[in-house]
PDB file of C-alpha atoms and ligand atoms in Angstrom:
ATOM      1  CA  MET A   1      98.891  90.930 126.587  1.00 67.00           C
ATOM      2  CA  TYR A   2     102.559  90.937 127.530  1.00 89.00           C
ATOM      3  CA  GLN A   3     102.456  89.074 129.987  1.00 95.00           C
ATOM      4  CA  ALA A   4     100.562  86.217 128.826  1.00 96.00           C
ATOM      5  CA  LEU A   5     103.243  86.330 126.331  1.00 97.00           C
ATOM      6  CA  GLN A   6     105.910  86.104 128.647  1.00 97.00           C
ATOM      7  CA  LYS A   7     104.655  82.720 130.402  1.00 97.00           C
ATOM      8  CA  ILE A   8     104.527  81.023 126.825  1.00 98.00           C
ATOM      9  CA  ILE A   9     107.845  81.775 126.767  1.00 97.00           C
ATOM     10  CA  ASP A  10     108.789  81.091 129.874  1.00 97.00           C
ATOM     11  CA  ASN A  11     107.625  77.883 129.483  1.00 96.00           C
ATOM     12  CA  SER A  12     108.705  77.021 125.914  1.00 97.00           C
ATOM     13  CA  SER A  13     112.387  75.359 124.873  1.00 96.00           C
ATOM     14  CA  ARG A  14     111.865  74.431 121.011  1.00 98.00           C
ATOM     15  CA  ILE A  15     110.327  78.179 120.097  1.00 98.00           C
ATOM     16  CA  VAL A  16     110.582  78.753 116.532  1.00 98.00           C
ATOM     17  CA  PHE A  17     109.985  82.216 114.975  1.00 98.00           C
ATOM     18  CA  PHE A  18     107.956  82.331 110.990  1.00 98.00           C
ATOM     19  CA  GLY A  19     108.301  85.873 110.050  1.00 98.00           C
ATOM     20  CA  GLY A  20     107.689  87.862 106.632  1.00 97.00           C
ATOM     21  CA  ALA A  21     108.426  91.225 105.770  1.00 96.00           C
ATOM     22  CA  GLY A  22     106.907  92.988 108.717  1.00 97.00           C
ATOM     23  CA  VAL A  23     109.669  92.018 110.530  1.00 98.00           C
ATOM     24  CA  SER A  24     112.014  94.543 108.208  1.00 98.00           C
ATOM     25  CA  THR A  25     109.385  97.523 108.402  1.00 97.00           C
ATOM     26  CA  GLU A  26     110.591  98.900 111.716  1.00 98.00           C
ATOM     27  CA  SER A  27     114.574  98.610 109.729  1.00 97.00           C
ATOM     28  CA  GLY A  28     113.047 100.595 106.987  1.00 95.00           C
ATOM     29  CA  ILE A  29     112.277  98.208 104.651  1.00 94.00           C
ATOM     30  CA  PRO A  30     108.762  98.231 102.804  1.00 91.00           C
ATOM     31  CA  ASP A  31     106.828  95.426 102.865  1.00 90.00           C
ATOM     32  CA  PHE A  32     104.372  94.558  99.882  1.00 86.00           C
ATOM     33  CA  ARG A  33     100.586  94.321 100.856  1.00 79.00           C
ATOM     34  CA  SER A  34     100.706  97.794 104.176  1.00 76.00           C
ATOM     35  CA  VAL A  35      99.290 100.938 102.812  1.00 70.00           C
ATOM     36  CA  ASP A  36     102.555 102.142 102.028  1.00 74.00           C
ATOM     37  CA  GLY A  37     103.936  98.539 101.092  1.00 77.00           C
ATOM     38  CA  LEU A  38     105.740  98.753  97.312  1.00 77.00           C
ATOM     39  CA  TYR A  39     101.946  96.913  96.017  1.00 77.00           C
ATOM     40  CA  ASN A  40     100.375 100.015  96.822  1.00 76.00           C
ATOM     41  CA  GLN A  41     102.656 102.105  94.601  1.00 78.00           C
ATOM     42  CA  LYS A  42     101.825 103.298  91.364  1.00 73.00           C
ATOM     43  CA  PHE A  43     104.494 101.456  89.227  1.00 77.00           C
ATOM     44  CA  ASP A  44     104.183 101.087  85.218  1.00 82.00           C
ATOM     45  CA  VAL A  45     104.158  97.161  86.079  1.00 87.00           C
ATOM     46  CA  PRO A  46     103.072  95.952  89.003  1.00 88.00           C
ATOM     47  CA  PRO A  47     105.767  95.133  91.039  1.00 87.00           C
ATOM     48  CA  GLU A  48     104.794  91.078  91.360  1.00 87.00           C
ATOM     49  CA  VAL A  49     104.643  90.770  87.695  1.00 92.00           C
ATOM     50  CA  ILE A  50     108.556  92.787  88.255  1.00 93.00           C
ATOM     51  CA  LEU A  51     109.339  89.849  90.173  1.00 94.00           C
ATOM     52  CA  SER A  52     108.386  86.830  88.026  1.00 96.00           C
ATOM     53  CA  HIS A  53     111.074  84.547  86.339  1.00 97.00           C
ATOM     54  CA  THR A  54     109.112  85.467  83.111  1.00 97.00           C
ATOM     55  CA  TYR A  55     109.828  89.280  83.602  1.00 97.00           C
ATOM     56  CA  PHE A  56     113.668  88.301  84.713  1.00 98.00           C
ATOM     57  CA  MET A  57     114.216  86.479  81.752  1.00 97.00           C
ATOM     58  CA  GLU A  58     112.159  89.117  79.290  1.00 97.00           C
ATOM     59  CA  HIS A  59     113.135  92.079  80.547  1.00 96.00           C
ATOM     60  CA  THR A  60     116.261  92.074  82.742  1.00 97.00           C
ATOM     61  CA  ALA A  61     117.233  95.448  82.443  1.00 96.00           C
ATOM     62  CA  GLU A  62     114.666  96.674  83.713  1.00 94.00           C
ATOM     63  CA  PHE A  63     114.247  93.654  86.330  1.00 96.00           C
ATOM     64  CA  PHE A  64     117.318  94.750  87.565  1.00 96.00           C
ATOM     65  CA  ARG A  65     116.613  98.680  87.818  1.00 94.00           C
ATOM     66  CA  PHE A  66     113.020  98.134  90.397  1.00 93.00           C
ATOM     67  CA  TYR A  67     115.278  95.063  92.047  1.00 95.00           C
ATOM     68  CA  ARG A  68     118.473  97.767  92.752  1.00 95.00           C
ATOM     69  CA  GLU A  69     116.043 100.789  93.611  1.00 91.00           C
ATOM     70  CA  LYS A  70     113.207  98.288  95.730  1.00 90.00           C
ATOM     71  CA  MET A  71     114.738  95.386  96.650  1.00 92.00           C
ATOM     72  CA  LEU A  72     117.656  96.168  97.984  1.00 94.00           C
ATOM     73  CA  ALA A  73     117.865  98.162 101.497  1.00 94.00           C
ATOM     74  CA  LEU A  74     121.953  97.332 101.951  1.00 95.00           C
ATOM     75  CA  TRP A  75     121.435 100.304 104.140  1.00 96.00           C
ATOM     76  CA  ALA A  76     119.127  98.276 106.273  1.00 97.00           C
ATOM     77  CA  LYS A  77     120.069  97.610 110.053  1.00 98.00           C
ATOM     78  CA  PRO A  78     118.725  94.989 112.466  1.00 98.00           C
ATOM     79  CA  ASN A  79     115.730  96.364 114.444  1.00 98.00           C
ATOM     80  CA  ALA A  80     114.623  95.174 118.538  1.00 98.00           C
ATOM     81  CA  ALA A  81     112.764  91.957 116.654  1.00 98.00           C
ATOM     82  CA  HIS A  82     115.545  90.163 114.741  1.00 98.00           C
ATOM     83  CA  ARG A  83     118.190  91.075 118.014  1.00 98.00           C
ATOM     84  CA  LYS A  84     115.669  89.324 120.659  1.00 98.00           C
ATOM     85  CA  LEU A  85     115.119  86.069 117.988  1.00 98.00           C
ATOM     86  CA  ALA A  86     119.112  85.947 118.449  1.00 98.00           C
ATOM     87  CA  GLU A  87     119.089  86.025 122.063  1.00 98.00           C
ATOM     88  CA  LEU A  88     116.487  83.918 122.571  1.00 98.00           C
ATOM     89  CA  GLU A  89     118.310  81.584 120.348  1.00 98.00           C
ATOM     90  CA  ALA A  90     121.530  81.652 122.217  1.00 98.00           C
ATOM     91  CA  ALA A  91     119.873  81.496 124.975  1.00 97.00           C
ATOM     92  CA  GLY A  92     118.625  78.191 124.127  1.00 97.00           C
ATOM     93  CA  ARG A  93     115.146  79.129 123.921  1.00 97.00           C
ATOM     94  CA  LEU A  94     114.227  79.225 119.816  1.00 98.00           C
ATOM     95  CA  ALA A  95     115.076  76.596 117.370  1.00 98.00           C
ATOM     96  CA  ALA A  96     114.859  78.647 114.611  1.00 98.00           C
ATOM     97  CA  VAL A  97     113.724  80.992 112.278  1.00 98.00           C
ATOM     98  CA  VAL A  98     111.952  80.289 109.438  1.00 98.00           C
ATOM     99  CA  THR A  99     111.344  83.485 107.193  1.00 98.00           C
ATOM    100  CA  GLN A 100     110.413  84.613 104.403  1.00 97.00           C
ATOM    101  CA  ASN A 101     112.512  88.223 103.693  1.00 97.00           C
ATOM    102  CA  VAL A 102     115.507  88.000 101.958  1.00 97.00           C
ATOM    103  CA  ASP A 103     117.146  90.884 103.150  1.00 97.00           C
ATOM    104  CA  GLY A 104     119.674  88.912 105.907  1.00 98.00           C
ATOM    105  CA  LEU A 105     118.799  90.941 108.550  1.00 98.00           C
ATOM    106  CA  HIS A 106     118.371  87.629 111.186  1.00 98.00           C
ATOM    107  CA  GLN A 107     122.058  86.711 110.423  1.00 98.00           C
ATOM    108  CA  ALA A 108     123.045  90.349 110.895  1.00 98.00           C
ATOM    109  CA  ALA A 109     121.592  90.080 113.898  1.00 98.00           C
ATOM    110  CA  GLY A 110     123.104  86.944 115.211  1.00 98.00           C
ATOM    111  CA  SER A 111     120.658  84.559 114.502  1.00 98.00           C
ATOM    112  CA  ARG A 112     121.956  81.168 113.287  1.00 98.00           C
ATOM    113  CA  ASN A 113     119.371  78.558 112.204  1.00 98.00           C
ATOM    114  CA  VAL A 114     117.480  80.440 109.656  1.00 98.00           C
ATOM    115  CA  PHE A 115     115.508  79.540 107.249  1.00 98.00           C
ATOM    116  CA  GLU A 116     115.162  81.896 104.249  1.00 98.00           C
ATOM    117  CA  LEU A 117     112.308  79.840 101.963  1.00 97.00           C
ATOM    118  CA  HIS A 118     112.574  82.731  99.408  1.00 97.00           C
ATOM    119  CA  GLY A 119     116.432  82.852  99.591  1.00 98.00           C
ATOM    120  CA  SER A 120     118.739  85.662  99.939  1.00 98.00           C
ATOM    121  CA  VAL A 121     120.110  89.176  98.092  1.00 98.00           C
ATOM    122  CA  HIS A 122     123.309  88.306  99.460  1.00 98.00           C
ATOM    123  CA  ARG A 123     123.852  85.365  97.669  1.00 98.00           C
ATOM    124  CA  ASN A 124     124.073  85.389  93.723  1.00 98.00           C
ATOM    125  CA  TYR A 125     125.399  83.480  91.452  1.00 98.00           C
ATOM    126  CA  CYS A 126     126.249  83.673  87.005  1.00 98.00           C
ATOM    127  CA  ARG A 127     123.613  81.657  85.587  1.00 98.00           C
ATOM    128  CA  ASN A 128     126.376  80.367  83.272  1.00 98.00           C
ATOM    129  CA  CYS A 129     129.006  79.438  85.251  1.00 98.00           C
ATOM    130  CA  GLY A 130     127.750  79.328  88.716  1.00 98.00           C
ATOM    131  CA  LYS A 131     130.249  81.542  90.523  1.00 98.00           C
ATOM    132  CA  ALA A 132     129.223  83.364  93.081  1.00 98.00           C
ATOM    133  CA  TYR A 133     129.292  86.837  93.655  1.00 98.00           C
ATOM    134  CA  PRO A 134     128.450  89.245  96.451  1.00 97.00           C
ATOM    135  CA  VAL A 135     125.433  91.690  96.281  1.00 97.00           C
ATOM    136  CA  GLN A 136     127.610  94.843  96.103  1.00 97.00           C
ATOM    137  CA  LYS A 137     128.367  93.342  92.690  1.00 97.00           C
ATOM    138  CA  ILE A 138     124.555  94.300  91.240  1.00 98.00           C
ATOM    139  CA  ALA A 139     124.469  96.995  93.908  1.00 97.00           C
ATOM    140  CA  GLU A 140     127.238  98.695  92.105  1.00 96.00           C
ATOM    141  CA  SER A 141     126.329  97.431  88.509  1.00 95.00           C
ATOM    142  CA  ALA A 142     124.695 100.170  86.201  1.00 91.00           C
ATOM    143  CA  ASP A 143     123.091  98.001  83.818  1.00 93.00           C
ATOM    144  CA  VAL A 144     122.571  94.376  83.938  1.00 98.00           C
ATOM    145  CA  PRO A 145     125.399  92.342  86.122  1.00 98.00           C
ATOM    146  CA  ARG A 146     127.268  89.818  83.909  1.00 98.00           C
ATOM    147  CA  CYS A 147     130.327  87.599  85.489  1.00 98.00           C
ATOM    148  CA  ASP A 148     133.790  87.606  84.161  1.00 96.00           C
ATOM    149  CA  CYS A 149     132.446  84.687  81.589  1.00 98.00           C
ATOM    150  CA  GLY A 150     129.591  86.632  80.028  1.00 97.00           C
ATOM    151  CA  GLY A 151     127.145  85.225  81.855  1.00 98.00           C
ATOM    152  CA  VAL A 152     124.238  86.900  83.671  1.00 98.00           C
ATOM    153  CA  ILE A 153     124.513  87.093  87.240  1.00 98.00           C
ATOM    154  CA  LYS A 154     120.841  86.335  89.174  1.00 98.00           C
ATOM    155  CA  PRO A 155     120.030  86.545  93.244  1.00 98.00           C
ATOM    156  CA  ASP A 156     119.466  83.699  94.660  1.00 98.00           C
ATOM    157  CA  VAL A 157     115.951  85.079  95.584  1.00 98.00           C
ATOM    158  CA  VAL A 158     112.706  83.187  94.720  1.00 97.00           C
ATOM    159  CA  LEU A 159     110.601  85.110  92.072  1.00 97.00           C
ATOM    160  CA  TYR A 160     106.810  84.449  91.454  1.00 95.00           C
ATOM    161  CA  GLU A 161     106.815  80.852  89.071  1.00 95.00           C
ATOM    162  CA  GLU A 162     110.021  79.485  90.543  1.00 97.00           C
ATOM    163  CA  PRO A 163     110.062  76.613  93.234  1.00 96.00           C
ATOM    164  CA  LEU A 164     110.944  77.271  96.402  1.00 96.00           C
ATOM    165  CA  ASP A 165     114.556  75.158  97.771  1.00 97.00           C
ATOM    166  CA  ASN A 166     113.504  71.499  98.552  1.00 97.00           C
ATOM    167  CA  ASP A 167     116.435  71.550 101.143  1.00 98.00           C
ATOM    168  CA  VAL A 168     114.674  74.923 102.769  1.00 98.00           C
ATOM    169  CA  MET A 169     111.620  73.593 102.314  1.00 97.00           C
ATOM    170  CA  SER A 170     112.071  70.429 104.444  1.00 97.00           C
ATOM    171  CA  GLY A 171     114.283  71.733 107.125  1.00 98.00           C
ATOM    172  CA  ALA A 172     111.682  74.119 107.646  1.00 98.00           C
ATOM    173  CA  VAL A 173     108.680  71.910 108.194  1.00 98.00           C
ATOM    174  CA  ARG A 174     111.019  69.616 110.164  1.00 98.00           C
ATOM    175  CA  ALA A 175     111.555  72.720 112.694  1.00 98.00           C
ATOM    176  CA  ILE A 176     108.155  73.444 112.530  1.00 98.00           C
ATOM    177  CA  ALA A 177     106.577  70.389 113.356  1.00 98.00           C
ATOM    178  CA  ASN A 178     109.141  70.085 116.377  1.00 98.00           C
ATOM    179  CA  ALA A 179     108.498  73.049 117.647  1.00 98.00           C
ATOM    180  CA  ASP A 180     106.635  73.741 120.993  1.00 98.00           C
ATOM    181  CA  THR A 181     105.380  76.937 120.359  1.00 98.00           C
ATOM    182  CA  LEU A 182     105.298  78.787 116.882  1.00 98.00           C
ATOM    183  CA  ILE A 183     105.703  82.778 117.110  1.00 98.00           C
ATOM    184  CA  VAL A 184     104.253  83.924 113.375  1.00 98.00           C
ATOM    185  CA  SER A 185     104.581  87.543 112.453  1.00 98.00           C
ATOM    186  CA  GLY A 186     104.764  90.346 110.348  1.00 98.00           C
ATOM    187  CA  THR A 187     103.510  88.182 107.169  1.00 97.00           C
ATOM    188  CA  SER A 188     100.036  88.814 105.770  1.00 94.00           C
ATOM    189  CA  LEU A 189      99.603  84.960 105.420  1.00 95.00           C
ATOM    190  CA  THR A 190      98.817  84.823 101.601  1.00 90.00           C
ATOM    191  CA  VAL A 191     102.511  83.692  99.967  1.00 87.00           C
ATOM    192  CA  TYR A 192     102.032  80.471  99.525  1.00 88.00           C
ATOM    193  CA  PRO A 193     103.604  77.601  99.906  1.00 88.00           C
ATOM    194  CA  ALA A 194     105.383  79.463 102.614  1.00 87.00           C
ATOM    195  CA  ALA A 195     101.757  80.437 104.171  1.00 91.00           C
ATOM    196  CA  GLY A 196     100.951  76.651 104.301  1.00 93.00           C
ATOM    197  CA  LEU A 197     103.431  75.318 106.612  1.00 96.00           C
ATOM    198  CA  LEU A 198     101.983  76.958 109.732  1.00 96.00           C
ATOM    199  CA  ARG A 199      99.508  72.970 109.327  1.00 96.00           C
ATOM    200  CA  TYR A 200     102.892  71.635 110.290  1.00 98.00           C
ATOM    201  CA  PHE A 201     102.735  73.089 113.560  1.00 97.00           C
ATOM    202  CA  GLY A 202     101.119  70.983 116.494  1.00 97.00           C
ATOM    203  CA  GLY A 203     102.914  72.251 119.491  1.00 97.00           C
ATOM    204  CA  ASP A 204     101.383  73.811 122.654  1.00 97.00           C
ATOM    205  CA  HIS A 205     101.096  77.815 121.379  1.00 98.00           C
ATOM    206  CA  LEU A 206     100.562  79.223 118.526  1.00 98.00           C
ATOM    207  CA  VAL A 207     100.876  82.851 118.808  1.00 98.00           C
ATOM    208  CA  LEU A 208     100.813  86.187 116.129  1.00 98.00           C
ATOM    209  CA  ILE A 209     101.935  88.892 116.492  1.00 98.00           C
ATOM    210  CA  ASN A 210     100.962  91.487 113.469  1.00 97.00           C
ATOM    211  CA  ARG A 211     100.143  94.798 112.669  1.00 96.00           C
ATOM    212  CA  ASP A 212      97.046  94.149 110.803  1.00 95.00           C
ATOM    213  CA  GLU A 213      94.455  90.759 111.453  1.00 96.00           C
ATOM    214  CA  THR A 214      95.239  87.504 109.358  1.00 95.00           C
ATOM    215  CA  PRO A 215      93.375  84.628 108.171  1.00 94.00           C
ATOM    216  CA  ALA A 216      95.140  82.421 111.055  1.00 95.00           C
ATOM    217  CA  ASP A 217      94.064  84.890 114.265  1.00 96.00           C
ATOM    218  CA  GLN A 218      90.970  82.699 114.495  1.00 95.00           C
ATOM    219  CA  TYR A 219      93.687  79.387 115.348  1.00 94.00           C
ATOM    220  CA  ALA A 220      96.387  81.213 117.478  1.00 97.00           C
ATOM    221  CA  ASP A 221      95.786  80.887 121.361  1.00 97.00           C
ATOM    222  CA  LEU A 222      97.134  85.152 121.656  1.00 97.00           C
ATOM    223  CA  VAL A 223      97.058  87.736 118.783  1.00 98.00           C
ATOM    224  CA  ILE A 224      98.693  90.992 119.362  1.00 98.00           C
ATOM    225  CA  HIS A 225      97.912  93.486 116.933  1.00 97.00           C
ATOM    226  CA  GLY A 226     101.322  95.418 117.240  1.00 97.00           C
ATOM    227  CA  LYS A 227     104.466  95.854 116.039  1.00 98.00           C
ATOM    228  CA  ALA A 228     106.846  93.345 116.007  1.00 98.00           C
ATOM    229  CA  GLY A 229     109.689  94.989 117.237  1.00 98.00           C
ATOM    230  CA  GLU A 230     107.986  97.024 119.729  1.00 98.00           C
ATOM    231  CA  VAL A 231     106.324  93.575 121.037  1.00 98.00           C
ATOM    232  CA  LEU A 232     109.199  91.480 121.127  1.00 98.00           C
ATOM    233  CA  ASP A 233     111.404  93.634 122.510  1.00 97.00           C
ATOM    234  CA  THR A 234     109.117  93.264 125.461  1.00 96.00           C
ATOM    235  CA  ILE A 235     110.606  89.815 126.476  1.00 97.00           C
ATOM    236  CA  ARG A 236     112.985  88.936 129.424  1.00 96.00           C
ATOM    237  CA  VAL A 237     114.725  86.292 127.984  1.00 94.00           C
TER     238      VAL A 237
HETATM  239  P1  LIG B   1     102.966  91.435 103.230  1.00 91.42           P
HETATM  240  O1  LIG B   1     103.756  92.471 102.864  1.00 91.42           O
HETATM  241  O2  LIG B   1     102.388  90.549 102.437  1.00 91.42           O
HETATM  242  O3  LIG B   1     101.989  91.450 104.810  1.00 91.42           O
HETATM  243  C1  LIG B   1     103.115  91.890 105.237  1.00 91.42           C
HETATM  244  C2  LIG B   1     102.608  91.817 107.000  1.00 91.42           C
HETATM  245  O4  LIG B   1     102.961  92.149 108.132  1.00 91.42           O
HETATM  246  C3  LIG B   1     101.240  92.554 106.723  1.00 91.42           C
HETATM  247  O5  LIG B   1     100.181  92.096 107.243  1.00 91.42           O
HETATM  248  C4  LIG B   1     101.239  93.900 107.867  1.00 91.42           C
HETATM  249  O6  LIG B   1      99.946  94.196 108.861  1.00 91.42           O
HETATM  250  C5  LIG B   1     102.265  93.365 109.034  1.00 91.42           C
HETATM  251  N1  LIG B   1     103.183  94.623 109.337  1.00 91.42           N
HETATM  252  C6  LIG B   1     104.091  95.298 108.579  1.00 91.42           C
HETATM  253  N2  LIG B   1     105.077  96.364 109.440  1.00 91.42           N
HETATM  254  C7  LIG B   1     104.867  95.022 110.974  1.00 91.42           C
HETATM  255  C8  LIG B   1     105.154  95.083 111.829  1.00 91.42           C
HETATM  256  N3  LIG B   1     106.305  96.579 112.090  1.00 91.42           N
HETATM  257  N4  LIG B   1     104.790  94.350 113.087  1.00 91.42           N
HETATM  258  C9  LIG B   1     103.940  93.195 112.815  1.00 91.42           C
HETATM  259  N5  LIG B   1     103.592  92.982 111.260  1.00 91.42           N
HETATM  260  C10 LIG B   1     103.939  94.171 110.709  1.00 91.42           C
HETATM  261  O7  LIG B   1     104.895  90.114 103.766  1.00 91.42           O
HETATM  262  P2  LIG B   1     104.649  88.546 103.214  1.00 91.42           P
HETATM  263  O8  LIG B   1     103.653  87.846 104.305  1.00 91.42           O
HETATM  264  O9  LIG B   1     106.349  88.473 104.192  1.00 91.42           O
HETATM  265  O10 LIG B   1     104.615  88.514 102.028  1.00 91.42           O
HETATM  266  C11 LIG B   1     105.534  89.285 101.118  1.00 91.42           C
HETATM  267  C12 LIG B   1     107.058  88.448 100.698  1.00 91.42           C
HETATM  268  O11 LIG B   1     107.404  89.387  99.720  1.00 91.42           O
HETATM  269  C13 LIG B   1     107.144  87.749 100.834  1.00 91.42           C
HETATM  270  O12 LIG B   1     107.507  86.505 100.470  1.00 91.42           O
HETATM  271  C14 LIG B   1     108.685  88.011 100.682  1.00 91.42           C
HETATM  272  O13 LIG B   1     109.696  87.355 100.198  1.00 91.42           O
HETATM  273  C15 LIG B   1     108.819  89.194  99.989  1.00 91.42           C
HETATM  274  N6  LIG B   1     109.343  90.579 100.991  1.00 91.42           N
HETATM  275  C16 LIG B   1     110.491  90.646 101.396  1.00 91.42           C
HETATM  276  C17 LIG B   1     110.876  91.549 101.989  1.00 91.42           C
HETATM  277  C18 LIG B   1     112.496  91.928 103.038  1.00 91.42           C
HETATM  278  O14 LIG B   1     113.360  91.068 102.675  1.00 91.42           O
HETATM  279  N7  LIG B   1     112.318  92.457 104.288  1.00 91.42           N
HETATM  280  C19 LIG B   1     110.195  92.943 101.862  1.00 91.42           C
HETATM  281  C20 LIG B   1     109.026  92.733 100.862  1.00 91.42           C
HETATM  282  C21 LIG B   1     108.542  91.725 100.114  1.00 91.42           C
END
């Protein structure tokens, strides 16, 4: 199976990687939908409600309590999956990473062309004056993080009910449409519109590397049910 993957990689020059929360579980960040994921832990209010625009506006302090505890993982380091993708890009084989993750670990590993569909915890802006703040400002605030002007600082993370950034979305569509191989990994493919991006792929090989089955397994040329880091680590660049 890994030989089939290596063969596809060897014959590709415009690989695009489309990933989700499962790419970072080997870095210690829980995903949403696995058994040990965030959605299966018990909260008074479900995570998908807390991470919504309405909840952010109406229960800002509670939002930040959850966000700081469960979404900020500033201690996390890139794993073998992030590192191999950066290596493939540096070697001129991989054109782009399209990710649903907000943790910034692809960039930390050295990836440069990264489309962050759902934003990043590392960018934060005052809702009032637009001033930018580093993530430390959010991490170190005891309560609601506030700008010098008094405005609430909001992470540049796409919450439920919020639209995706147009430029990021169209860049991701272009990258996927131009790819000769699309590797999909670490995503349950249940969050839209992100999951719908797969339909723009018209290249030669669709590869799926995921721990559990996904709705796209049936369309893939190669399906590997395994851990993203372990599988990608076997690739020779
Ligand atoms: P998801 O939680 O819905 O699904 C994760 C998928 O990854 C599952 O199918 C699981 O089987 C698989 N998986 C888990 N560990 C894996 C591994 N080591 N190797 C391969 N596959 C593995 O995640 P999603 O589809 O990305 O959707 C969740 C949403 O939550 C996204 O929008 C994302 O923005 C957000 N999120 C981000 C982070 C992060 O930035 N690290 C973490 C949690 C959630």
